[in-house]
């Protein structure tokens, strides 16, 4: 049953990732973040590029037969304005209703952002309600290190023709 549960969890994750990343809802969330930061008189910067991602199923603590809970490792390689690697973990939840699921993930990103070297954490929250996706990816407050200290912002991801791209809207606050 573990193989079957892993396969089901993998299908849920792949479906969530592909469907959610294609959603225009992501762009709306980034636009809202852009407005919030502009009101605070911060200079907004946009970073964009492509990335590769590898997902690998991991064991979950719920071994109940028929469980639709899943756990995956994330390994990413970002290119473009963000030259970095991302490592993280994702938790998924499928349902008995086709097209409905959810996931959360935390990802540590290290590298350079427009030439600034350091790292930061991303928090992913995604749901799909009967095929209607919603996705939010946010820089974890105060997670910036090195030259990325004080970083805040959001990231939108898109998948088209099996190519993953990102757009990150960010600013730097007062690192205290």
PDB file of C-alpha atoms in Angstrom:
ATOM      1  CA  UNK A   1       0.000   0.000   0.000  1.00  0.00           C
ATOM      2  CA  UNK A   2       2.869   2.409   0.583  1.00  0.00           C
ATOM      3  CA  UNK A   3       3.734   2.435  -3.127  1.00  0.00           C
ATOM      4  CA  UNK A   4       0.092   3.067  -4.018  1.00  0.00           C
ATOM      5  CA  UNK A   5      -0.198   5.875  -1.463  1.00  0.00           C
ATOM      6  CA  UNK A   6       3.061   7.398  -2.733  1.00  0.00           C
ATOM      7  CA  UNK A   7       1.861   7.209  -6.312  1.00  0.00           C
ATOM      8  CA  UNK A   8      -1.418   8.885  -5.345  1.00  0.00           C
ATOM      9  CA  UNK A   9       0.437  11.600  -3.431  1.00  0.00           C
ATOM     10  CA  UNK A  10       2.745  12.162  -6.392  1.00  0.00           C
ATOM     11  CA  UNK A  11      -0.239  12.518  -8.754  1.00  0.00           C
ATOM     12  CA  UNK A  12      -1.838  15.036  -6.344  1.00  0.00           C
ATOM     13  CA  UNK A  13       1.371  17.083  -6.176  1.00  0.00           C
ATOM     14  CA  UNK A  14       1.950  17.093  -9.925  1.00  0.00           C
ATOM     15  CA  UNK A  15      -1.674  18.043 -10.592  1.00  0.00           C
ATOM     16  CA  UNK A  16      -1.531  20.817  -7.982  1.00  0.00           C
ATOM     17  CA  UNK A  17       1.777  22.210  -9.206  1.00  0.00           C
ATOM     18  CA  UNK A  18       0.843  22.297 -12.876  1.00  0.00           C
ATOM     19  CA  UNK A  19      -2.686  23.619 -12.388  1.00  0.00           C
ATOM     20  CA  UNK A  20      -1.892  26.171  -9.708  1.00  0.00           C
ATOM     21  CA  UNK A  21       1.148  27.613 -11.368  1.00  0.00           C
ATOM     22  CA  UNK A  22      -0.811  28.286 -14.548  1.00  0.00           C
ATOM     23  CA  UNK A  23      -3.467  30.273 -12.693  1.00  0.00           C
ATOM     24  CA  UNK A  24      -3.964  33.973 -13.246  1.00  0.00           C
ATOM     25  CA  UNK A  25      -4.909  34.199  -9.572  1.00  0.00           C
ATOM     26  CA  UNK A  26      -1.188  34.207  -8.776  1.00  0.00           C
ATOM     27  CA  UNK A  27      -0.729  37.407 -10.727  1.00  0.00           C
ATOM     28  CA  UNK A  28      -3.546  39.034  -8.778  1.00  0.00           C
ATOM     29  CA  UNK A  29      -1.854  38.141  -5.473  1.00  0.00           C
ATOM     30  CA  UNK A  30       1.438  39.628  -6.672  1.00  0.00           C
ATOM     31  CA  UNK A  31      -0.367  42.802  -7.764  1.00  0.00           C
ATOM     32  CA  UNK A  32      -1.892  43.146  -4.294  1.00  0.00           C
ATOM     33  CA  UNK A  33       1.548  42.769  -2.706  1.00  0.00           C
ATOM     34  CA  UNK A  34       2.911  45.362  -5.143  1.00  0.00           C
ATOM     35  CA  UNK A  35       0.247  47.824  -3.993  1.00  0.00           C
ATOM     36  CA  UNK A  36       0.960  47.198  -0.296  1.00  0.00           C
ATOM     37  CA  UNK A  37       4.677  47.843  -0.737  1.00  0.00           C
ATOM     38  CA  UNK A  38       4.129  50.927  -2.895  1.00  0.00           C
ATOM     39  CA  UNK A  39       2.001  52.471  -0.138  1.00  0.00           C
ATOM     40  CA  UNK A  40       4.969  52.050   2.199  1.00  0.00           C
ATOM     41  CA  UNK A  41       7.119  54.129  -0.228  1.00  0.00           C
ATOM     42  CA  UNK A  42       9.469  51.232  -0.935  1.00  0.00           C
ATOM     43  CA  UNK A  43      11.208  50.772  -4.253  1.00  0.00           C
ATOM     44  CA  UNK A  44       9.795  47.713  -5.995  1.00  0.00           C
ATOM     45  CA  UNK A  45      11.990  45.478  -8.111  1.00  0.00           C
ATOM     46  CA  UNK A  46      10.966  42.618 -10.399  1.00  0.00           C
ATOM     47  CA  UNK A  47      13.115  39.540 -10.935  1.00  0.00           C
ATOM     48  CA  UNK A  48      12.246  36.919 -13.520  1.00  0.00           C
ATOM     49  CA  UNK A  49      13.612  33.827 -15.171  1.00  0.00           C
ATOM     50  CA  UNK A  50      13.187  30.086 -15.525  1.00  0.00           C
ATOM     51  CA  UNK A  51      13.739  27.221 -13.120  1.00  0.00           C
ATOM     52  CA  UNK A  52      13.893  23.457 -13.035  1.00  0.00           C
ATOM     53  CA  UNK A  53      12.246  21.512 -10.232  1.00  0.00           C
ATOM     54  CA  UNK A  54      12.562  17.916  -9.087  1.00  0.00           C
ATOM     55  CA  UNK A  55       9.965  16.444  -6.717  1.00  0.00           C
ATOM     56  CA  UNK A  56      10.674  13.265  -4.800  1.00  0.00           C
ATOM     57  CA  UNK A  57       8.111  11.417  -2.629  1.00  0.00           C
ATOM     58  CA  UNK A  58       9.021  11.061   1.043  1.00  0.00           C
ATOM     59  CA  UNK A  59       7.437   8.947   3.790  1.00  0.00           C
ATOM     60  CA  UNK A  60       4.537  10.459   5.719  1.00  0.00           C
ATOM     61  CA  UNK A  61       3.603   9.820   9.333  1.00  0.00           C
ATOM     62  CA  UNK A  62       0.061   8.811   8.319  1.00  0.00           C
ATOM     63  CA  UNK A  63       0.204   5.172   7.224  1.00  0.00           C
ATOM     64  CA  UNK A  64      -3.575   4.684   7.272  1.00  0.00           C
ATOM     65  CA  UNK A  65      -4.800   2.791   4.213  1.00  0.00           C
ATOM     66  CA  UNK A  66      -6.439   5.166   1.743  1.00  0.00           C
ATOM     67  CA  UNK A  67      -4.774   8.265   3.199  1.00  0.00           C
ATOM     68  CA  UNK A  68      -4.374  11.029   0.638  1.00  0.00           C
ATOM     69  CA  UNK A  69      -1.670  12.827   2.609  1.00  0.00           C
ATOM     70  CA  UNK A  70       1.678  13.165   0.895  1.00  0.00           C
ATOM     71  CA  UNK A  71       5.124  14.574   1.547  1.00  0.00           C
ATOM     72  CA  UNK A  72       7.655  15.561  -1.129  1.00  0.00           C
ATOM     73  CA  UNK A  73      11.163  16.999  -1.276  1.00  0.00           C
ATOM     74  CA  UNK A  74      11.718  20.034  -3.530  1.00  0.00           C
ATOM     75  CA  UNK A  75      14.968  20.626  -5.398  1.00  0.00           C
ATOM     76  CA  UNK A  76      15.084  23.689  -7.665  1.00  0.00           C
ATOM     77  CA  UNK A  77      17.628  25.469  -9.810  1.00  0.00           C
ATOM     78  CA  UNK A  78      16.714  29.102 -10.573  1.00  0.00           C
ATOM     79  CA  UNK A  79      18.120  30.998 -13.570  1.00  0.00           C
ATOM     80  CA  UNK A  80      17.840  34.605 -14.711  1.00  0.00           C
ATOM     81  CA  UNK A  81      17.682  37.479 -12.227  1.00  0.00           C
ATOM     82  CA  UNK A  82      17.682  34.897  -9.423  1.00  0.00           C
ATOM     83  CA  UNK A  83      20.657  32.530  -9.821  1.00  0.00           C
ATOM     84  CA  UNK A  84      20.091  30.164  -6.931  1.00  0.00           C
ATOM     85  CA  UNK A  85      19.182  26.749  -5.646  1.00  0.00           C
ATOM     86  CA  UNK A  86      16.027  25.995  -3.699  1.00  0.00           C
ATOM     87  CA  UNK A  87      15.618  23.116  -1.252  1.00  0.00           C
ATOM     88  CA  UNK A  88      12.457  22.391   0.659  1.00  0.00           C
ATOM     89  CA  UNK A  89       9.618  20.122   1.656  1.00  0.00           C
ATOM     90  CA  UNK A  90       5.988  20.026   0.633  1.00  0.00           C
ATOM     91  CA  UNK A  91       2.983  18.516   2.405  1.00  0.00           C
ATOM     92  CA  UNK A  92      -0.038  17.631   0.275  1.00  0.00           C
ATOM     93  CA  UNK A  93      -3.630  16.652   0.933  1.00  0.00           C
ATOM     94  CA  UNK A  94      -5.849  15.092  -1.695  1.00  0.00           C
ATOM     95  CA  UNK A  95      -9.587  14.599  -1.371  1.00  0.00           C
ATOM     96  CA  UNK A  96     -12.175  12.211  -2.743  1.00  0.00           C
ATOM     97  CA  UNK A  97     -13.468  15.023  -4.994  1.00  0.00           C
ATOM     98  CA  UNK A  98     -11.682  15.245  -8.335  1.00  0.00           C
ATOM     99  CA  UNK A  99      -9.830  18.537  -8.737  1.00  0.00           C
ATOM    100  CA  UNK A 100      -9.741  19.412  -5.035  1.00  0.00           C
ATOM    101  CA  UNK A 101      -6.525  19.327  -3.024  1.00  0.00           C
ATOM    102  CA  UNK A 102      -4.100  21.471  -1.067  1.00  0.00           C
ATOM    103  CA  UNK A 103      -0.419  21.893  -0.317  1.00  0.00           C
ATOM    104  CA  UNK A 104       1.964  23.860   1.853  1.00  0.00           C
ATOM    105  CA  UNK A 105       5.725  24.071   1.432  1.00  0.00           C
ATOM    106  CA  UNK A 106       8.752  25.792   2.898  1.00  0.00           C
ATOM    107  CA  UNK A 107      11.760  26.346   0.658  1.00  0.00           C
ATOM    108  CA  UNK A 108      15.240  27.699   1.426  1.00  0.00           C
ATOM    109  CA  UNK A 109      16.710  29.658  -1.504  1.00  0.00           C
ATOM    110  CA  UNK A 110      20.447  30.455  -1.637  1.00  0.00           C
ATOM    111  CA  UNK A 111      22.362  32.273  -4.345  1.00  0.00           C
ATOM    112  CA  UNK A 112      22.220  35.733  -5.891  1.00  0.00           C
ATOM    113  CA  UNK A 113      19.269  38.028  -6.582  1.00  0.00           C
ATOM    114  CA  UNK A 114      20.195  40.764  -9.055  1.00  0.00           C
ATOM    115  CA  UNK A 115      23.821  40.282  -7.985  1.00  0.00           C
ATOM    116  CA  UNK A 116      23.154  40.383  -4.219  1.00  0.00           C
ATOM    117  CA  UNK A 117      24.412  37.226  -2.512  1.00  0.00           C
ATOM    118  CA  UNK A 118      22.560  35.531   0.329  1.00  0.00           C
ATOM    119  CA  UNK A 119      19.529  33.447   1.105  1.00  0.00           C
ATOM    120  CA  UNK A 120      15.875  33.605   2.086  1.00  0.00           C
ATOM    121  CA  UNK A 121      12.902  31.351   2.779  1.00  0.00           C
ATOM    122  CA  UNK A 122       9.734  31.022   0.686  1.00  0.00           C
ATOM    123  CA  UNK A 123       6.388  29.905   2.071  1.00  0.00           C
ATOM    124  CA  UNK A 124       3.961  28.279  -0.414  1.00  0.00           C
ATOM    125  CA  UNK A 125       0.231  27.885   0.231  1.00  0.00           C
ATOM    126  CA  UNK A 126      -1.936  26.383  -2.473  1.00  0.00           C
ATOM    127  CA  UNK A 127      -5.439  25.001  -2.797  1.00  0.00           C
ATOM    128  CA  UNK A 128      -7.535  23.758  -5.637  1.00  0.00           C
ATOM    129  CA  UNK A 129     -11.322  23.696  -5.235  1.00  0.00           C
ATOM    130  CA  UNK A 130     -12.870  21.509  -7.952  1.00  0.00           C
ATOM    131  CA  UNK A 131     -10.283  22.658 -10.455  1.00  0.00           C
ATOM    132  CA  UNK A 132     -10.138  26.325  -9.389  1.00  0.00           C
ATOM    133  CA  UNK A 133      -6.606  27.046  -8.119  1.00  0.00           C
ATOM    134  CA  UNK A 134      -5.285  29.560  -5.627  1.00  0.00           C
ATOM    135  CA  UNK A 135      -1.572  29.957  -4.909  1.00  0.00           C
ATOM    136  CA  UNK A 136       0.431  32.300  -2.702  1.00  0.00           C
ATOM    137  CA  UNK A 137       4.235  32.282  -2.427  1.00  0.00           C
ATOM    138  CA  UNK A 138       5.686  34.762   0.050  1.00  0.00           C
ATOM    139  CA  UNK A 139       9.163  35.570   1.329  1.00  0.00           C
ATOM    140  CA  UNK A 140       9.167  34.606   5.026  1.00  0.00           C
ATOM    141  CA  UNK A 141       9.592  37.857   7.016  1.00  0.00           C
ATOM    142  CA  UNK A 142      13.126  38.450   8.324  1.00  0.00           C
ATOM    143  CA  UNK A 143      14.477  35.339   6.588  1.00  0.00           C
ATOM    144  CA  UNK A 144      16.921  37.208   4.331  1.00  0.00           C
ATOM    145  CA  UNK A 145      20.617  36.621   5.009  1.00  0.00           C
ATOM    146  CA  UNK A 146      23.826  38.193   3.740  1.00  0.00           C
ATOM    147  CA  UNK A 147      23.195  40.905   1.161  1.00  0.00           C
ATOM    148  CA  UNK A 148      19.513  39.846   1.061  1.00  0.00           C
ATOM    149  CA  UNK A 149      18.843  40.887   4.649  1.00  0.00           C
ATOM    150  CA  UNK A 150      15.601  42.899   4.857  1.00  0.00           C
ATOM    151  CA  UNK A 151      14.116  41.214   1.748  1.00  0.00           C
ATOM    152  CA  UNK A 152      10.324  40.993   1.460  1.00  0.00           C
ATOM    153  CA  UNK A 153       8.097  40.129  -1.455  1.00  0.00           C
ATOM    154  CA  UNK A 154       6.109  37.549  -3.365  1.00  0.00           C
ATOM    155  CA  UNK A 155       6.754  35.104  -6.158  1.00  0.00           C
ATOM    156  CA  UNK A 156       4.464  33.952  -8.945  1.00  0.00           C
ATOM    157  CA  UNK A 157       5.231  30.830 -10.939  1.00  0.00           C
ATOM    158  CA  UNK A 158       3.935  29.729 -14.311  1.00  0.00           C
ATOM    159  CA  UNK A 159       4.237  26.486 -16.239  1.00  0.00           C
ATOM    160  CA  UNK A 160       3.818  26.628 -20.019  1.00  0.00           C
ATOM    161  CA  UNK A 161       4.938  23.910 -22.419  1.00  0.00           C
ATOM    162  CA  UNK A 162       6.662  22.119 -19.500  1.00  0.00           C
ATOM    163  CA  UNK A 163       8.823  25.188 -18.821  1.00  0.00           C
ATOM    164  CA  UNK A 164       8.684  26.688 -15.318  1.00  0.00           C
ATOM    165  CA  UNK A 165       9.152  30.441 -14.974  1.00  0.00           C
ATOM    166  CA  UNK A 166       9.000  32.797 -11.992  1.00  0.00           C
ATOM    167  CA  UNK A 167       8.344  36.467 -11.403  1.00  0.00           C
ATOM    168  CA  UNK A 168       9.408  37.829  -8.050  1.00  0.00           C
ATOM    169  CA  UNK A 169       8.249  41.244  -6.866  1.00  0.00           C
ATOM    170  CA  UNK A 170      10.454  42.375  -3.998  1.00  0.00           C
ATOM    171  CA  UNK A 171      11.820  45.212  -1.942  1.00  0.00           C
ATOM    172  CA  UNK A 172      14.226  45.723   0.915  1.00  0.00           C
ATOM    173  CA  UNK A 173      13.155  47.148   4.249  1.00  0.00           C
ATOM    174  CA  UNK A 174      15.232  48.358   7.146  1.00  0.00           C
ATOM    175  CA  UNK A 175      17.305  45.348   8.315  1.00  0.00           C
ATOM    176  CA  UNK A 176      17.267  45.601  12.096  1.00  0.00           C
TER     177      UNK A 176
END
